[in-house]
Short mmCIF file of C-alpha atoms in Angstrom, two decimals:
data_model
loop_
_atom_site.label_atom_id
_atom_site.label_comp_id
_atom_site.label_asym_id
_atom_site.label_seq_id
_atom_site.Cartn_x
_atom_site.Cartn_y
_atom_site.Cartn_z
CA MET A 157 43.38 4.63 27.41
CA PRO A 158 45.79 2.45 25.41
CA GLY A 159 44.50 -0.79 23.99
CA LEU A 160 41.86 -2.19 21.59
CA VAL A 161 43.57 -0.64 18.62
CA ALA A 162 42.10 -1.36 15.21
CA LEU A 163 39.11 -3.69 15.76
CA ALA A 164 36.93 -1.37 13.70
CA LEU A 165 39.03 -1.57 10.57
CA ALA A 166 38.44 -5.14 9.63
CA SER A 167 35.61 -7.16 8.61
CA SER A 168 34.24 -7.52 12.09
CA SER A 169 35.25 -4.96 14.62
CA VAL A 170 35.24 -3.95 18.21
CA GLY A 171 34.88 -0.23 17.91
CA PRO A 172 37.09 2.76 18.67
CA VAL A 173 39.57 3.17 21.46
CA LYS A 174 42.06 5.80 22.42
CA ALA A 175 45.57 5.43 21.01
CA GLU A 176 48.72 6.80 22.57
CA GLY A 177 49.40 10.31 21.34
CA ALA A 178 45.81 10.90 20.23
CA ASP A 179 43.13 12.94 21.95
CA GLN A 180 40.44 10.30 21.53
CA ALA A 181 39.74 6.86 20.34
CA ALA A 182 41.63 4.96 17.74
CA PRO A 183 39.69 2.02 16.34
CA VAL A 184 40.14 -1.54 17.32
CA ALA A 185 41.18 -4.10 14.77
CA ALA A 186 38.17 -5.70 13.56
CA PRO A 187 36.64 -8.18 12.91
CA ALA A 188 34.76 -6.02 8.66
CA ALA A 189 34.26 -9.46 8.25
CA ASN A 190 34.54 -7.73 5.66
CA PRO A 191 31.67 -8.98 3.54
CA ALA A 192 32.39 -6.16 1.17
CA THR A 193 35.99 -7.03 1.46
CA ASN A 194 35.37 -10.06 -0.65
CA PRO A 195 33.83 -8.68 -3.88
CA ALA A 196 34.64 -10.10 -7.32
CA THR A 197 33.12 -10.37 -10.76
CA LYS A 198 33.15 -12.08 -14.09
CA ALA A 199 36.51 -13.09 -15.52
CA ASP A 200 38.21 -11.42 -18.47
CA ALA A 201 37.33 -11.87 -22.06
CA LYS A 202 35.43 -15.14 -21.73
CA GLN A 203 32.81 -15.97 -24.30
CA ALA A 204 29.35 -15.55 -22.79
CA GLY A 205 27.63 -18.84 -22.11
CA SER A 206 30.83 -20.94 -22.29
CA PRO A 207 31.54 -23.40 -19.45
CA GLU A 208 34.60 -21.35 -18.42
CA ALA A 209 32.63 -18.10 -18.36
CA ASP A 210 29.82 -19.72 -16.37
CA ALA A 211 32.34 -21.10 -13.87
CA ASP A 212 33.90 -17.67 -13.39
CA GLU A 213 30.50 -16.01 -12.95
CA SER A 214 29.70 -18.55 -10.22
CA LEU A 215 33.12 -17.92 -8.63
CA ALA A 216 32.48 -14.17 -8.74
CA GLU A 217 29.21 -14.52 -6.81
CA LYS A 218 30.92 -16.73 -4.21
CA ALA A 219 33.82 -14.29 -3.82
CA GLN A 220 31.33 -11.49 -3.09
CA ASN A 221 29.52 -13.61 -0.50
CA PRO A 222 31.33 -13.66 2.88
CA ILE A 223 29.71 -16.97 3.89
CA ALA A 224 29.94 -18.81 0.56
CA ASN A 225 31.26 -22.35 0.26
CA LEU A 226 34.68 -21.07 -0.91
CA ILE A 227 38.14 -21.16 0.67
CA SER A 228 39.84 -17.77 0.37
CA LEU A 229 42.78 -15.86 1.82
CA PRO A 230 42.34 -12.06 1.78
CA PHE A 231 45.01 -9.57 2.81
CA GLN A 232 43.15 -6.35 3.59
CA ASN A 233 45.07 -3.18 4.44
CA ASN A 234 43.28 -0.21 6.09
CA THR A 235 45.13 3.10 6.40
CA THR A 236 43.48 5.96 8.33
CA PHE A 237 44.93 9.44 7.93
CA GLY A 238 44.63 12.49 10.20
CA LEU A 239 44.80 11.04 13.73
CA GLY A 240 45.85 12.99 16.80
CA PRO A 241 45.43 16.57 18.00
CA ASN A 242 47.34 17.93 14.97
CA GLN A 243 45.67 15.53 12.52
CA ASP A 244 49.09 14.43 11.28
CA ARG A 245 49.28 10.81 12.48
CA VAL A 246 48.48 7.56 10.67
CA LEU A 247 46.90 4.28 11.81
CA ASN A 248 47.55 1.20 9.65
CA VAL A 249 45.85 -2.18 10.12
CA LEU A 250 46.70 -5.14 7.89
CA ASN A 251 44.03 -7.83 8.35
CA ILE A 252 44.93 -11.37 7.31
CA GLN A 253 41.52 -13.04 7.00
CA PRO A 254 41.44 -16.76 6.07
CA VAL A 255 37.96 -18.10 5.29
CA VAL A 256 37.45 -21.88 5.47
CA PRO A 257 34.07 -23.65 5.06
CA PHE A 258 33.21 -27.12 6.36
CA ALA A 259 30.28 -29.29 5.28
CA LEU A 260 28.36 -30.47 8.36
CA SER A 261 25.60 -32.07 6.27
CA LYS A 262 24.16 -31.74 2.77
CA ASP A 263 22.01 -28.85 4.01
CA LEU A 264 24.33 -27.13 6.50
CA ASN A 265 27.84 -25.63 6.30
CA LEU A 266 30.08 -24.14 8.96
CA VAL A 267 32.03 -21.15 7.61
CA THR A 268 34.98 -20.00 9.73
CA ARG A 269 36.31 -16.44 9.29
CA THR A 270 39.37 -15.43 11.32
CA ILE A 271 40.92 -11.95 11.43
CA LEU A 272 44.59 -11.66 12.39
CA PRO A 273 45.37 -7.91 12.56
CA VAL A 274 48.88 -6.49 12.23
CA VAL A 275 48.61 -2.99 13.71
CA SER A 276 50.82 0.09 13.42
CA GLN A 277 49.44 2.95 15.52
CA PRO A 278 50.66 6.30 16.85
CA ALA A 279 52.61 6.24 20.12
CA PHE A 280 54.36 8.93 22.17
CA ALA A 281 57.00 11.31 20.74
CA GLY A 282 55.93 10.80 17.14
CA GLN A 283 56.72 7.08 17.19
CA GLN A 284 54.62 4.12 15.96
CA ARG A 285 53.81 0.93 17.88
CA THR A 286 53.63 -2.10 15.57
CA GLY A 287 52.67 -5.70 16.26
CA LEU A 288 49.90 -8.29 16.31
CA GLY A 289 46.52 -7.13 17.63
CA ASP A 290 43.65 -9.14 19.12
CA ILE A 291 42.57 -12.07 16.94
CA ASN A 292 38.86 -12.24 16.07
CA PRO A 293 37.48 -15.62 14.87
CA SER A 294 33.83 -15.99 13.81
CA PHE A 295 31.84 -19.17 13.13
CA PHE A 296 28.78 -19.02 10.88
CA PHE A 297 26.28 -21.87 10.55
CA VAL A 298 24.95 -21.51 7.00
CA PRO A 299 21.86 -23.46 5.90
CA LYS A 300 21.39 -24.35 2.24
CA PRO A 301 20.50 -21.11 0.39
CA ARG A 302 16.84 -20.52 -0.38
CA GLY A 303 16.32 -18.65 -3.61
CA ALA A 304 18.41 -15.48 -3.78
CA TRP A 305 19.14 -15.40 -0.04
CA THR A 306 22.03 -16.86 1.96
CA LEU A 307 21.91 -16.53 5.76
CA GLY A 308 24.48 -17.32 8.44
CA PHE A 309 24.46 -17.10 12.24
CA GLY A 310 26.91 -17.99 14.98
CA PRO A 311 29.37 -16.79 17.62
CA THR A 312 32.25 -14.34 17.26
CA LEU A 313 35.18 -14.24 19.71
CA LEU A 314 37.81 -11.75 20.85
CA LEU A 315 41.17 -13.26 21.87
CA PRO A 316 43.74 -11.10 23.77
CA THR A 317 46.69 -11.97 21.53
CA ALA A 318 48.18 -8.48 21.12
CA THR A 319 51.98 -8.38 21.31
CA ASP A 320 51.88 -4.96 22.99
CA GLN A 321 49.38 -3.66 25.58
CA SER A 322 48.59 -0.62 23.45
CA LEU A 323 47.62 -2.79 20.46
CA GLY A 324 44.85 -4.80 22.11
CA SER A 325 42.12 -4.87 24.73
CA GLY A 326 43.61 -7.32 27.23
CA GLN A 327 40.16 -8.93 27.36
CA TRP A 328 38.49 -12.18 26.33
CA GLY A 329 35.22 -11.48 24.56
CA ALA A 330 32.33 -13.16 22.77
CA GLY A 331 28.98 -12.38 21.23
CA PRO A 332 26.54 -13.13 18.40
CA ALA A 333 27.17 -12.54 14.70
CA GLY A 334 24.96 -12.77 11.62
CA VAL A 335 25.19 -12.30 7.86
CA ALA A 336 22.46 -11.95 5.22
CA VAL A 337 23.35 -11.95 1.49
CA TYR A 338 21.04 -11.29 -1.49
CA THR A 339 22.23 -12.17 -5.01
CA LYS A 340 20.34 -11.27 -8.20
CA GLY A 341 21.75 -10.60 -11.64
CA ALA A 342 24.71 -8.22 -11.45
CA TRP A 343 23.94 -7.28 -7.83
CA VAL A 344 25.26 -8.81 -4.61
CA ALA A 345 24.08 -7.04 -1.45
CA GLY A 346 23.81 -7.76 2.24
CA ALA A 347 25.06 -6.97 5.72
CA LEU A 348 27.18 -8.39 8.53
CA VAL A 349 26.31 -7.59 12.16
CA ASN A 350 28.01 -8.51 15.43
CA GLN A 351 28.23 -7.49 19.08
CA ILE A 352 31.11 -8.39 21.41
CA TRP A 353 31.14 -8.22 25.22
CA SER A 354 34.19 -9.00 27.34
CA PHE A 355 33.79 -11.69 30.01
CA ALA A 356 37.33 -12.11 31.40
CA GLY A 357 40.78 -10.62 31.19
CA ASP A 358 42.99 -7.97 32.76
CA ARG A 359 41.01 -6.34 35.60
CA ASP A 360 43.01 -3.15 35.19
CA ARG A 361 41.85 -2.76 31.58
CA SER A 362 38.50 -1.41 30.40
CA ALA A 363 35.69 -3.84 29.61
CA VAL A 364 34.67 -4.30 25.96
CA SER A 365 31.16 -3.71 24.61
CA ALA A 366 31.34 -3.06 20.90
CA PHE A 367 28.87 -3.22 18.02
CA LEU A 368 29.57 -3.53 14.30
CA VAL A 369 27.36 -3.45 11.21
CA GLN A 370 28.78 -3.63 7.69
CA PRO A 371 26.32 -3.19 4.83
CA PHE A 372 27.80 -4.09 1.45
CA LEU A 373 26.73 -3.54 -2.14
CA ASN A 374 28.49 -4.90 -5.23
CA TYR A 375 27.63 -4.27 -8.88
CA ASN A 376 29.32 -6.51 -11.46
CA LEU A 377 30.61 -5.00 -14.71
CA PRO A 378 31.94 -6.67 -17.89
CA GLY A 379 35.56 -7.83 -18.02
CA GLY A 380 35.83 -8.88 -14.39
CA TRP A 381 35.39 -5.36 -12.97
CA TYR A 382 32.99 -4.39 -10.19
CA LEU A 383 31.90 -1.43 -8.10
CA VAL A 384 31.72 -1.88 -4.32
CA SER A 385 30.74 -0.09 -1.15
CA GLY A 386 31.21 -1.74 2.24
CA PRO A 387 31.50 0.79 5.10
CA ILE A 388 32.33 -0.66 8.52
CA ILE A 389 30.09 1.15 11.02
CA THR A 390 31.06 0.66 14.67
CA ALA A 391 29.95 1.73 18.12
CA ASN A 392 32.02 1.55 21.32
CA TRP A 393 29.35 1.42 24.04
CA GLN A 394 31.99 1.86 26.78
CA SER A 395 32.93 5.32 25.50
CA THR A 396 31.26 8.30 27.18
CA SER A 397 31.55 10.40 24.01
CA GLY A 398 32.25 9.81 20.34
CA GLN A 399 30.86 6.28 20.41
CA TRP A 400 30.27 5.94 16.65
CA ILE A 401 32.44 5.72 13.54
CA LEU A 402 30.40 6.16 10.33
CA PRO A 403 32.32 5.96 7.03
CA VAL A 404 30.85 6.87 3.62
CA GLY A 405 32.46 5.87 0.32
CA GLY A 406 33.31 2.95 -1.93
CA GLY A 407 35.63 1.84 -4.69
CA VAL A 408 36.41 -0.47 -7.58
CA GLY A 409 37.89 -3.92 -8.00
CA ARG A 410 38.53 -6.76 -10.40
CA LEU A 411 38.55 -10.56 -10.49
CA PHE A 412 41.47 -11.95 -12.56
CA ARG A 413 43.78 -14.94 -12.85
CA VAL A 414 47.52 -15.38 -12.49
CA GLY A 415 48.04 -18.59 -14.42
CA ARG A 416 45.24 -20.79 -13.10
CA GLN A 417 45.07 -19.01 -9.71
CA PRO A 418 41.90 -16.86 -9.35
CA MET A 419 42.53 -13.58 -7.54
CA ASN A 420 40.49 -10.59 -6.47
CA ALA A 421 41.85 -7.08 -5.93
CA SER A 422 40.10 -3.88 -4.86
CA ILE A 423 40.75 -0.34 -3.70
CA GLN A 424 38.26 1.73 -1.67
CA ALA A 425 38.22 5.09 0.10
CA TYR A 426 35.92 6.28 2.90
CA GLY A 427 35.34 9.59 4.61
CA ASN A 428 34.59 9.18 8.33
CA VAL A 429 31.66 11.60 8.59
CA ILE A 430 30.96 10.69 12.22
CA LYS A 431 33.95 9.87 14.43
CA PRO A 432 35.51 10.46 17.88
CA ASP A 433 37.74 13.47 18.39
CA GLY A 434 41.31 12.64 17.42
CA PHE A 435 40.35 9.87 15.00
CA GLY A 436 41.26 10.23 11.31
CA GLY A 437 38.92 11.64 8.70
CA VAL A 438 39.83 9.37 5.76
CA THR A 439 40.40 5.60 5.53
CA VAL A 440 41.82 3.91 2.41
CA ARG A 441 41.24 0.15 2.09
CA ALA A 442 43.28 -1.98 -0.34
CA GLN A 443 42.86 -5.74 -0.67
CA ILE A 444 44.31 -8.69 -2.53
CA GLN A 445 42.48 -12.01 -2.14
CA PHE A 446 43.49 -15.54 -3.18
CA LEU A 447 40.53 -17.76 -4.12
CA PHE A 448 40.57 -21.58 -3.89
CA PRO A 449 37.43 -23.02 -5.53
CA ALA A 450 36.72 -26.73 -5.22
CA GLY A 451 38.29 -28.63 -8.10
CA GLY A 452 40.67 -25.76 -8.90
CA SER A 453 38.28 -24.18 -11.39
#
């Protein structure tokens, strides 16, 4: 069943689907959201307590919070190894994920997170199909944080924008999404959850009913370094077998500056301990993220 390729490999996802040349499902380009895709920490070699150090600590917390009042542009690449009956194929999903907040009032923000996936997946005769997948925008209404908690709720959408039938679902979809973030000391933790159902589209293509939850945990270290774990757990409710993908793992990253431009980079690796037949056993996630704080700090 070609289509819906890659939704599970981004910050919010639509679960696994079968790719050409594979026995079972290949994931659909997600929508991780990727709360954990946005981790960052204190900047380099800044004197503790200085205005510059304090500003970078605040920026680090915002970069780790997927619904913070911070414009950012992450490029997140997910490579899954071991697809297909011979476990020798590779699925690659590059998620371009602009995050733009808007102030609706002094106590309420609207944070938009859009995932534009560029997918390269196995096709017949050892070839790869490459192109744009289904775009997944999400809109979070975020009240003023209370204490250590930041909460956001809103709709998430699935747009059938794939440039090839095998790279997307052919369906329009929508559903609810929510994020909860807890920040205290060196820790930033939370989870993103969404569910997407299709409501229109190609009648010859399968309907979409996909669930995603992404717990994330960040621990900030000196010098701008951090440890992170943010597995993207998905379920494809339309599948009759192998509905779940459950990764386990984590990685390391660093917040730094190029000139005055704040940037965040990370590398993570996950073993897919529960997965459909034919789906890869290991996913490597690499990300570079441009941060645009208000005032250029």
